[in-house]
Short mmCIF file of C-alpha atoms in Angstrom, two decimals:
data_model
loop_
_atom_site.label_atom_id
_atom_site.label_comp_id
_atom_site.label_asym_id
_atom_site.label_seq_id
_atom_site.Cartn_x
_atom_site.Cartn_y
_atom_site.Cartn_z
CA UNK A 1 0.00 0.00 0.00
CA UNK A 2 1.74 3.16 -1.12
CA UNK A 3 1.98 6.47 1.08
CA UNK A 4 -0.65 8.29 -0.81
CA UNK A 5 -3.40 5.67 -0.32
CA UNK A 6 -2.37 4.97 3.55
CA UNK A 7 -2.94 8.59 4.37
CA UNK A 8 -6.58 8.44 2.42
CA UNK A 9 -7.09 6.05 4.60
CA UNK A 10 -6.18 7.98 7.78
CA UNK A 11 -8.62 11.13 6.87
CA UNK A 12 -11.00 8.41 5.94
CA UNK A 13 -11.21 6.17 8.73
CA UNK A 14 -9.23 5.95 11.40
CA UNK A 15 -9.81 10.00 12.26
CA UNK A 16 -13.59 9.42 12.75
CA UNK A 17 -15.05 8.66 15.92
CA UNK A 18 -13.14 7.85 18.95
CA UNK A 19 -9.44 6.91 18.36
CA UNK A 20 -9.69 4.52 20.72
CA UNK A 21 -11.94 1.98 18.76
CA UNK A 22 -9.35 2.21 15.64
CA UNK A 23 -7.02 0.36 17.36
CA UNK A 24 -6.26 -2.78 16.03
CA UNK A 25 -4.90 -6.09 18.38
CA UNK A 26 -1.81 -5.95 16.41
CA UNK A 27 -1.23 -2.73 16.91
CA UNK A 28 -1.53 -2.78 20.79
CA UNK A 29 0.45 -5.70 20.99
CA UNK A 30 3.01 -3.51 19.52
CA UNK A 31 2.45 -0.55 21.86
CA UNK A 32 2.81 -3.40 25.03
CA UNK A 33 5.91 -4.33 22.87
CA UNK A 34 7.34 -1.01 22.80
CA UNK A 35 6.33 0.35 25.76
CA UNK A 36 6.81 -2.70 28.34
CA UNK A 37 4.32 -4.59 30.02
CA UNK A 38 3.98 -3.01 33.03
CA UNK A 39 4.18 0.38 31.76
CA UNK A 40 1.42 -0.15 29.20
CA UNK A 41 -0.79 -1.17 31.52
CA UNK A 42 -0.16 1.29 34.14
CA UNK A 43 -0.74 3.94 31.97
CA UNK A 44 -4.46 2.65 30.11
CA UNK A 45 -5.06 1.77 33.71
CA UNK A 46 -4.61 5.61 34.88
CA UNK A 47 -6.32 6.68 31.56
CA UNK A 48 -9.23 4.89 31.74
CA UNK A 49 -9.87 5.31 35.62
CA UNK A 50 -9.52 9.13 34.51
CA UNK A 51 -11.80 9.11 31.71
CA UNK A 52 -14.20 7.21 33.96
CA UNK A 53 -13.67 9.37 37.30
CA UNK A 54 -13.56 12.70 34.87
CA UNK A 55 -16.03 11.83 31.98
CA UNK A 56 -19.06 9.33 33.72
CA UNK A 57 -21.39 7.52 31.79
CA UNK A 58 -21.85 10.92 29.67
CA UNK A 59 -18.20 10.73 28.69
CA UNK A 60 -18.18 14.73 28.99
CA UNK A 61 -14.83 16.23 30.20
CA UNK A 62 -15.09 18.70 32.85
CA UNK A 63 -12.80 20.98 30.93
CA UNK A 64 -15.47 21.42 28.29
CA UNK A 65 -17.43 23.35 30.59
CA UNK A 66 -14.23 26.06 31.56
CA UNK A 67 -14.50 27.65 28.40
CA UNK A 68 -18.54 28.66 27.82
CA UNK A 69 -18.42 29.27 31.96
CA UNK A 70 -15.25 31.69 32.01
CA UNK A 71 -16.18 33.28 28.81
CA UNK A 72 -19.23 34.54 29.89
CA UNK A 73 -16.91 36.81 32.53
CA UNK A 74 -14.34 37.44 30.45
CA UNK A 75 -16.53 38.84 28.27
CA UNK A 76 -18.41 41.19 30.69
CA UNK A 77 -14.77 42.43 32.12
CA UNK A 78 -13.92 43.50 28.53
CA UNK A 79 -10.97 40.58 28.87
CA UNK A 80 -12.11 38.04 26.16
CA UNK A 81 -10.63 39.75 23.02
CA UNK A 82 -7.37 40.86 24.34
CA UNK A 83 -6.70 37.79 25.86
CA UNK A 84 -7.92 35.30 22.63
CA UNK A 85 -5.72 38.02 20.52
CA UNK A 86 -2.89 37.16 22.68
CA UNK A 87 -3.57 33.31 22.35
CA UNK A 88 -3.50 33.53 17.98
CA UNK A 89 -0.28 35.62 17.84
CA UNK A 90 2.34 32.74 17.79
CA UNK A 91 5.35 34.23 17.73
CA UNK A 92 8.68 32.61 16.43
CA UNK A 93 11.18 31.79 19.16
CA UNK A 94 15.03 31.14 18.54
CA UNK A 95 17.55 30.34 21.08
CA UNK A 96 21.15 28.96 20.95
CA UNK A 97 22.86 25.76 22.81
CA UNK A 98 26.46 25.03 22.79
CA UNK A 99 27.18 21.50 23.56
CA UNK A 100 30.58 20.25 24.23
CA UNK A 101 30.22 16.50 22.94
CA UNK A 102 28.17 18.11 19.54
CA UNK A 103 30.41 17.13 16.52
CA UNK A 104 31.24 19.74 14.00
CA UNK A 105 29.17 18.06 11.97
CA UNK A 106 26.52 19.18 13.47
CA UNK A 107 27.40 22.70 14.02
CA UNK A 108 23.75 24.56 13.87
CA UNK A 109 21.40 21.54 13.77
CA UNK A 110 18.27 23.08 14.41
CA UNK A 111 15.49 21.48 16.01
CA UNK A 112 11.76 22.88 15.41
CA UNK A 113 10.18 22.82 19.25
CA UNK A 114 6.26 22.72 19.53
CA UNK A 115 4.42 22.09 22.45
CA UNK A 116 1.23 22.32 24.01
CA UNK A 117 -0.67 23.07 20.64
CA UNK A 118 -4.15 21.49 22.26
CA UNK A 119 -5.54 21.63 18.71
CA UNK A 120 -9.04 20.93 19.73
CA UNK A 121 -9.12 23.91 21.73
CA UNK A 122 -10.19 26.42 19.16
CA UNK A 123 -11.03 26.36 15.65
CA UNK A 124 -9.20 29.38 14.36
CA UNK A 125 -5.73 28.01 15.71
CA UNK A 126 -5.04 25.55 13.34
CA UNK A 127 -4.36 28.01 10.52
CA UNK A 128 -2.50 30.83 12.84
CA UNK A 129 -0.30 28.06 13.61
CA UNK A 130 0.02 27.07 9.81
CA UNK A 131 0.64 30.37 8.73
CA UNK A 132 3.46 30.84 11.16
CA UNK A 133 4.92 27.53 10.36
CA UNK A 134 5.00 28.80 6.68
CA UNK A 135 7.14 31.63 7.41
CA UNK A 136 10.26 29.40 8.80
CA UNK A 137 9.60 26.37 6.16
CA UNK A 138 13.10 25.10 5.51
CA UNK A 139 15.28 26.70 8.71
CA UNK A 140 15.10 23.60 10.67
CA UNK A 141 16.26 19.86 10.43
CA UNK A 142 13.49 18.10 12.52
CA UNK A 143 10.92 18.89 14.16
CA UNK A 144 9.94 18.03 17.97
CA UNK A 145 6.84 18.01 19.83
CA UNK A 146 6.51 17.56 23.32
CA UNK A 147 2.89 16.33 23.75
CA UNK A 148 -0.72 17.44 24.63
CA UNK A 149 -1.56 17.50 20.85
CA UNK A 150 -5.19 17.08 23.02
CA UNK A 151 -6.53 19.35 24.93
CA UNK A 152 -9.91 17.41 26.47
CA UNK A 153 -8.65 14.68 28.37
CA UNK A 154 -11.94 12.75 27.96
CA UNK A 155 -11.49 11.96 24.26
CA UNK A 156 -14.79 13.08 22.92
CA UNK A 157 -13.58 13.51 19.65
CA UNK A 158 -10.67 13.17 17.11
CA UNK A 159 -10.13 16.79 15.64
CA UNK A 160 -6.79 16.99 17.32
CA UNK A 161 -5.52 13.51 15.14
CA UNK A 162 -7.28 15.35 12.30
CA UNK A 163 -5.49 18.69 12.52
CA UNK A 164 -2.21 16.93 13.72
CA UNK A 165 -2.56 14.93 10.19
CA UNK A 166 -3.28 18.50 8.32
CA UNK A 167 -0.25 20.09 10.22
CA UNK A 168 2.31 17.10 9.12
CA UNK A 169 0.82 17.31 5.70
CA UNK A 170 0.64 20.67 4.55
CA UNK A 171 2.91 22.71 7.16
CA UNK A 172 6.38 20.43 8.53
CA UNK A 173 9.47 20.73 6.04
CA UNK A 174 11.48 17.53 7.98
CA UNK A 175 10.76 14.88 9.87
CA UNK A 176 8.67 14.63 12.98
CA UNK A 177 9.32 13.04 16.31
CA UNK A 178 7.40 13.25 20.10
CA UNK A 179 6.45 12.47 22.83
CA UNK A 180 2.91 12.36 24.77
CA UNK A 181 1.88 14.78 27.26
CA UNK A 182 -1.26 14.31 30.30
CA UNK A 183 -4.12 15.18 27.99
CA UNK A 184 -2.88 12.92 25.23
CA UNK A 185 -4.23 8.71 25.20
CA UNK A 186 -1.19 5.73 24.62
CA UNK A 187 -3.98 4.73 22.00
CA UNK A 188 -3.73 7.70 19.93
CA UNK A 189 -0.11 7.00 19.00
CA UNK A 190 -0.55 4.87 16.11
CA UNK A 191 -3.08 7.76 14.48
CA UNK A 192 -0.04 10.11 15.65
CA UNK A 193 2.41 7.58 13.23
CA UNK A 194 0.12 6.91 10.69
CA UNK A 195 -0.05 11.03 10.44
CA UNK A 196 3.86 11.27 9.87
CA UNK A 197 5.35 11.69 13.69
CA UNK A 198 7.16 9.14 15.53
CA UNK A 199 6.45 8.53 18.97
CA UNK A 200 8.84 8.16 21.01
CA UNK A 201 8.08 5.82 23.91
CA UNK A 202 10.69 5.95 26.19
CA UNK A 203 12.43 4.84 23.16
CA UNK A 204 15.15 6.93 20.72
CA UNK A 205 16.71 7.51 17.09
CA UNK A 206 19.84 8.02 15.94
CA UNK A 207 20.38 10.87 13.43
CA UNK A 208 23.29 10.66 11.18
CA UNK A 209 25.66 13.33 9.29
CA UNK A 210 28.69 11.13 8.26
CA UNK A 211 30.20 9.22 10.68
CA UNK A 212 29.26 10.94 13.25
CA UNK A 213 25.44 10.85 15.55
CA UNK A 214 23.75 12.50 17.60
CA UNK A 215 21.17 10.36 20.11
CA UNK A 216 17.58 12.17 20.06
CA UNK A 217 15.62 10.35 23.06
CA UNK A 218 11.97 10.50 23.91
CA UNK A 219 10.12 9.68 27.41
CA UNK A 220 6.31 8.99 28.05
CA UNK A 221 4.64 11.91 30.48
CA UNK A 222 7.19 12.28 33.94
CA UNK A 223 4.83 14.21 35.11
CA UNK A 224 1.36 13.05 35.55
CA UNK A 225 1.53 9.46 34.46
CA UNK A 226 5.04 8.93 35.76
CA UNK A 227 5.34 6.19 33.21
CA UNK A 228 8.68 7.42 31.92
CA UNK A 229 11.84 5.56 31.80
CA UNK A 230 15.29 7.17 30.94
CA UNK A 231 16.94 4.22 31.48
CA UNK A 232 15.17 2.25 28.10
CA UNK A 233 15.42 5.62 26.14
CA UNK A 234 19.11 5.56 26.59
CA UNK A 235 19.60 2.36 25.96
CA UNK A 236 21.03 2.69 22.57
CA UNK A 237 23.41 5.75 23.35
CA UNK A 238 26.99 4.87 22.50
CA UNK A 239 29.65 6.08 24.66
CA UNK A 240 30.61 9.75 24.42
CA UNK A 241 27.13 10.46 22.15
CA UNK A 242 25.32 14.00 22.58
CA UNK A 243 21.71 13.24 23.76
CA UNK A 244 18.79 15.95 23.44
CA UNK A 245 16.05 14.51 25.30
CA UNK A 246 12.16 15.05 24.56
CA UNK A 247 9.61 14.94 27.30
CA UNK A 248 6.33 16.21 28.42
CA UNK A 249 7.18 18.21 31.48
CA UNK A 250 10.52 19.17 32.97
CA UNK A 251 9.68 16.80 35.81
CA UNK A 252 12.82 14.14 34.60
CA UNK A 253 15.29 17.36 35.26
CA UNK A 254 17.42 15.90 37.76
CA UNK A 255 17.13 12.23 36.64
CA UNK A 256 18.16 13.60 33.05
CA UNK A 257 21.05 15.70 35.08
CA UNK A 258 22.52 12.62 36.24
CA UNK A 259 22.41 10.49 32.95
CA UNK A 260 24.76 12.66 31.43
CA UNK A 261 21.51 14.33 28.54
CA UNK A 262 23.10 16.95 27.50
CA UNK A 263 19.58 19.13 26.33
CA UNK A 264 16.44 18.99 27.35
CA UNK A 265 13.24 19.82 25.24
CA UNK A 266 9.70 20.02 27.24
CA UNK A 267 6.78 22.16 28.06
CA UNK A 268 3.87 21.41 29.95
CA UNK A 269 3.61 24.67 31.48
CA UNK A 270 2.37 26.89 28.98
CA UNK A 271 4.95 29.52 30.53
CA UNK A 272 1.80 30.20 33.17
CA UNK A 273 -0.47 31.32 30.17
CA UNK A 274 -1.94 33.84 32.22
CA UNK A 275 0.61 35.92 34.02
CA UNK A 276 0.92 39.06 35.77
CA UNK A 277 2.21 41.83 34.09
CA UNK A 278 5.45 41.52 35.24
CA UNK A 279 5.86 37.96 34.35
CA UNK A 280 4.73 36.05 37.93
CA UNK A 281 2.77 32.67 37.59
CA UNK A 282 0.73 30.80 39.85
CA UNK A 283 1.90 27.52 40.86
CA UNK A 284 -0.28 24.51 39.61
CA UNK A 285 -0.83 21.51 42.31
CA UNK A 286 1.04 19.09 39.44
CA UNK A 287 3.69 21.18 38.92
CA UNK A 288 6.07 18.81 40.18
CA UNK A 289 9.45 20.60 39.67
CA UNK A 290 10.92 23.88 40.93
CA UNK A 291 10.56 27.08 39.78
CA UNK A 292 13.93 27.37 37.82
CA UNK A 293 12.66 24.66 35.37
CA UNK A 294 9.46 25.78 34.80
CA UNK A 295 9.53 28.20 31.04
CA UNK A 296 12.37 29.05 29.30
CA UNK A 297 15.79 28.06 28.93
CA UNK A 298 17.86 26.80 32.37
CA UNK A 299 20.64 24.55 34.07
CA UNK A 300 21.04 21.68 36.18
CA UNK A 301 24.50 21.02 36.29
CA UNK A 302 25.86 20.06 32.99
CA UNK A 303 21.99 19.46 31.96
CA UNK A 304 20.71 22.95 29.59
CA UNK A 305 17.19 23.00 29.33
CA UNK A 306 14.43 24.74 27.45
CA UNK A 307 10.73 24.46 28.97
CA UNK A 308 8.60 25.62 25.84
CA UNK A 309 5.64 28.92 26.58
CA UNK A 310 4.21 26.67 24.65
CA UNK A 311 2.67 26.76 21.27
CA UNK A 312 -1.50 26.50 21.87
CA UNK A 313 -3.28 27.33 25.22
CA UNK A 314 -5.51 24.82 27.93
CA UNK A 315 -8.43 25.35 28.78
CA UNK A 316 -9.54 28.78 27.57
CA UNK A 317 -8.60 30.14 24.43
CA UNK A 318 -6.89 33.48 26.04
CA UNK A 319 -3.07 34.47 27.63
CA UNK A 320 -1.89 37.36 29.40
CA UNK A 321 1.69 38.67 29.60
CA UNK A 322 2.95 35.17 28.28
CA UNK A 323 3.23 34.84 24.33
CA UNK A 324 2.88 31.46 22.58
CA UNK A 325 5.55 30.06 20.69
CA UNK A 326 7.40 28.23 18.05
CA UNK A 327 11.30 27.82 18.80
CA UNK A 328 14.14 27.17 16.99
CA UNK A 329 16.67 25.33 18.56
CA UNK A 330 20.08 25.32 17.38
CA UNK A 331 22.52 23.70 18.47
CA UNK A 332 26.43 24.60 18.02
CA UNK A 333 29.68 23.18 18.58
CA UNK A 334 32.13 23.96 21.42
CA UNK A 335 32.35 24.25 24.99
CA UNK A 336 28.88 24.59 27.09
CA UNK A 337 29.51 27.37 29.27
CA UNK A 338 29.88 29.36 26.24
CA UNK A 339 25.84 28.56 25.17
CA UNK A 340 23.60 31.99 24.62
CA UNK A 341 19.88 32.34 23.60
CA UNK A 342 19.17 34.24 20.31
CA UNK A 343 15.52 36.08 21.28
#
């Protein structure tokens, strides 16, 4: 079956009604397969007593109700439009990290970061976000995601596969890798694959200039699920190999510290989304990580990070004082100490 007619399929088929009744036995053998037992059933297990606790008989995420219930007061304070304005003017993001074990070779690799885009949020977002993506076609080598394509955690529908698939199609000039965030279902990922993006579960790939490689590493969500596991994504590293590592939330900081990862790509946070105007956020109950990790680049040691503002919004369709993003990462050659951000 050629490329062409597999993808008709995908619009066709497996992108109507829930995602979760497209999955085949063969293809959740391979999920147990990739994934590990234990780890596959931990996290279905925490899904579906979510969906269940969350969603009821009626299946209806709470969340859906945030929106029409906080518009209504946004809209009598006068908030509603500056705030959804804020929310549709993606800006492009570029920052700078120097690694020391980064071949020549790979001297300005650049690495497309999105995050966060909760695609079934709002319907005007999927073509802000394409038109912005059109503007830096080309400037980057792959392209990383670092989960909650979703943004109801109750799967009521499949428009976030759907305008995943679109995004892929129409918007990405290379190759696509991730990794799954809270709002995002272990059952989705072979939609995500079909679409074009490789899922990463707690698993890696090794990209290739030459002889020489560079170790890009992916872990399921350290945050809510806890179902991550550094160890199997590092598996194949060879001695001496730079590692960027993708995950949800910057939760795996210190555990990716002392494996010797040498970046960091996550988000999670939605840099606050609604700040004050000077920049404060409020901590969330499942923030799980200190506040030097939480948006933006950062250190741990030897460890550089960059927690995405991310690229959508949760929830409600509205930021303040927090600007969502696409980022370019590039990475150069040389000692660490001597990385800089490029705003």
């Amino acid at each position: 079956m050629n490329r062409k007619h597999r993808q008709q399929q995908t619009d066709d088929f497996r992108y109507r009604g829930r995602a979760v009744t497209r999955v085949t036995h063969e293809e959740r053998k391979k999920l147990k397969r990739r994934m590990g037992t234990q780890r596959y059933h931990a996290r279905l297990g925490m899904e579906f007593d979510r969906e269940l606790k969350m969603g009821g008989i009626i299946r209806w995420c709470p969340m859906a109700w945030l929106r029409p219930i906080a518009s209504i007061g946004l809209h009598l304070t006068g908030l509603w439009w500056p705030g959804r304005r804020n929310y549709l003017s993606v800006r492009v993001r570029e920052e700078s990290f120097t690694l020391a074990r980064l071949p020549a070779s790979f001297d300005g690799f650049t690495i497309l970061h999105l995050s966060d885009l909760h695609f079934d949020l709002d319907r005007d977002f999927p073509a802000v976000l394409a038109r912005v993506l059109e503007t830096i076609r080309g400037r980057y080598d792959i392209v990383a995601i670092t989960g909650d394509f979703n943004n109801y955690t109750v799967h009521r529908t499949t428009e976030a596969l759907r305008c995943t698939a679109r995004m892929v199609r129409q918007s990405l000039s290379a190759p696509a890798y991730g990794v799954l965030g809270n709002h995002d279902s272990l059952l989705d990922v072979p939609a995500f694959e079909e679409a074009g993006i490789r899922i990463l579960l707690n698993e890696s790939v090794t990209i290739r200039r030459g002889g020489d490689s560079l170790l890009l590493a992916g872990i399921d969500d350290p945050n809510i699920f806890k179902t991550g596991d550094l160890a199997s994504a590092l598996a194949a590293r060879n001695p001496g190999e730079p590692c960027v590592l993708l995950a949800h939330a910057p939760a795996c900081f210190a555990e990716a510290a002392s494996k010797d990862v040498d970046l960091l790509l996550c988000g999670h946070v939605h840099g606050g989304q609604i700040c004050t105007p000077g920049g404060g956020i409020l901590p969330w109950r499942n923030w799980r990580f200190p506040h030097h990790v939480r948006r933006g680049r950062w250190r741990e040691g030897e460890l550089q990070g960059y927690t995405s503002f991310g690229t959508g919004a949760c929830g409600i369709p509205i930021r303040f004082n927090c600007p969502p993003e696409v980022t370019l990462i590039r990475l150069k050659a040389g000692a660490s100490h001597d990385a800089g951000g490029v705003k």
